[in-house]
Structure formats: C-alpha cells, structure tokens
Amino acid sequence: QVQLVESGGELVQAGGSLRLSCAASVRTVSGHAMGWFRQAPGKEREFVAAISRRGEDTYYADSVRGRFNISRDNGKNTVYLQMNSLKPEDTAVYYCAAKSTYYSTTYYFRSYEYDSWGQGTQVTVSS
C-alpha cells in the first residue's frame, strides 16, 4: 500500500481558492492512478476528481467541473487539487486515494477501486 498525506485544507471565504496537495510515500507514484474524494458531515464520501498515471486523462464530478483542476507531478510524487470559485457546499474533508494500475491512461471514480487512502484534510468555505 501507498502512504498518502494530504495538506492545504483551511478556512476560506466563498469565491476563494485553495490548492490541496497529496504526497505519496512510494518511490514512484507514476504506477498509480490517483483520485480525490470528499465527505461532508452527515453525508457519504463522494468522488471529486481523478487522474490517470500519466496525468493526461482527468475526470471530474459534475459539481466541481470547471472550478477544480487535478494535476500531478510524478517527479515529486505529489498530486494536486486546485479549487477555485469555492462554495459553502464544498465544505468537507478531502481525501486523496491511489490505485496501482498497469493502464497508463485510465482513471477511476469509484471509491472501492482504490487501494490506499490518506487521512484527509479539512476544507471549510464560509459564506
């Protein structure tokens, strides 16, 4: 399994921006597809964004498409989630996830497909 550590969550006003980072412990994260999920109080964990091993293929939840951008730097073993135009409904704990995969252009959006999870970072958007 991969150890993942998220950072960058904080309190921000509506309309603001944040960039979350996810640092992976593996010697190279390039063998893993990566994803971001979130869980708000009293709600189930939901998919946010996913990126393929190479970083050329991405996929977003409808609720964040056009506002969020997922990217990765395999040389730094880090995945990012740039969040713009934040809304109060984006308030949640954000989790990074990794899936070991042979396929370089495939992304995954179902939580059960992922092998490893981070502990999460809190994002709070005030109105």
XYZ file of C-alpha atoms in Angstrom:
127
model
C 0.000 0.000 0.000
C 0.923 3.607 -0.539
C 1.057 6.088 2.307
C -0.654 9.326 1.377
C -0.538 12.628 3.239
C -2.880 15.452 2.296
C -2.270 19.100 3.090
C -3.549 22.532 2.173
C -7.014 22.480 3.679
C -8.128 25.541 5.603
C -10.929 28.029 6.153
C -11.627 30.191 3.106
C -14.369 32.585 2.065
C -16.805 31.743 -0.691
C -15.350 32.622 -4.069
C -11.824 31.977 -2.890
C -9.280 29.386 -3.958
C -7.237 26.646 -2.343
C -4.705 24.129 -3.574
C -4.602 20.761 -1.889
C -1.534 18.565 -2.098
C -1.183 14.816 -1.666
C 2.315 13.465 -1.053
C 2.856 9.753 -1.694
C 5.382 7.584 0.086
C 6.213 5.278 -2.779
C 9.492 5.588 -4.639
C 7.446 6.496 -7.663
C 3.766 7.326 -7.765
C 3.729 7.016 -11.544
C 2.460 3.437 -11.219
C -0.745 4.656 -9.637
C -3.883 6.368 -10.835
C -4.934 8.971 -8.293
C -8.165 10.499 -7.107
C -9.692 12.995 -4.739
C -12.845 12.338 -2.761
C -14.647 14.347 -0.104
C -17.006 13.755 2.766
C -19.217 16.390 4.311
C -20.748 15.981 7.794
C -23.647 13.562 7.708
C -23.043 12.633 4.087
C -21.391 9.763 2.274
C -17.953 10.066 0.752
C -18.222 11.304 -2.823
C -15.966 11.421 -5.843
C -14.387 14.758 -6.766
C -11.679 14.234 -9.393
C -9.424 11.561 -10.861
C -6.256 11.477 -12.923
C -4.515 8.737 -14.876
C -0.958 7.577 -14.282
C 0.474 9.792 -16.963
C -1.666 12.749 -15.964
C -3.084 13.223 -19.447
C -6.557 11.941 -18.630
C -8.749 13.504 -15.996
C -12.339 13.239 -14.872
C -14.462 15.398 -12.585
C -17.697 15.252 -10.696
C -20.349 17.472 -12.251
C -20.444 19.592 -9.098
C -16.817 20.691 -9.489
C -16.186 20.544 -13.232
C -14.955 23.901 -14.465
C -13.931 25.021 -10.962
C -11.480 22.346 -9.823
C -8.374 21.049 -11.551
C -6.469 17.874 -10.699
C -2.835 17.530 -11.671
C 0.211 15.503 -10.739
C 3.966 15.806 -10.594
C 5.350 12.279 -10.723
C 8.865 13.554 -10.143
C 7.746 14.915 -6.783
C 5.379 12.016 -6.045
C 2.631 14.573 -5.488
C -0.911 15.092 -6.717
C -2.698 18.421 -6.521
C -6.257 19.648 -6.454
C -6.634 23.295 -7.408
C -10.006 24.536 -6.202
C -11.379 27.829 -7.486
C -14.665 29.674 -7.014
C -15.254 27.771 -3.813
C -18.770 27.474 -2.466
C -20.038 26.684 1.041
C -21.237 23.319 -0.275
C -17.607 22.420 -0.998
C -17.029 22.234 2.749
C -15.821 18.720 3.561
C -12.872 16.571 4.499
C -10.938 15.925 1.305
C -9.223 12.585 0.822
C -6.533 11.531 -1.604
C -6.574 7.975 -2.940
C -4.224 5.814 -5.009
C -4.772 2.800 -7.209
C -1.969 0.651 -8.520
C -2.674 0.005 -12.186
C -0.997 -1.256 -15.326
C -3.043 1.076 -17.510
C -1.443 4.477 -18.083
C -4.452 6.327 -19.460
C -7.237 5.034 -17.210
C -8.788 6.954 -14.336
C -11.102 5.637 -11.651
C -14.060 7.333 -9.976
C -15.449 4.616 -7.709
C -14.069 4.652 -4.186
C -13.924 0.862 -3.921
C -11.469 0.726 -6.810
C -8.774 2.499 -4.809
C -6.140 0.640 -2.778
C -4.809 3.345 -0.479
C -6.244 6.397 1.247
C -4.900 9.379 3.105
C -6.204 10.700 6.409
C -7.882 13.724 4.868
C -7.610 17.489 5.107
C -10.437 19.792 6.191
C -11.725 22.424 3.794
C -14.227 24.910 5.171
C -15.845 27.518 2.939
C -17.646 30.325 4.718
C -20.494 32.238 3.131
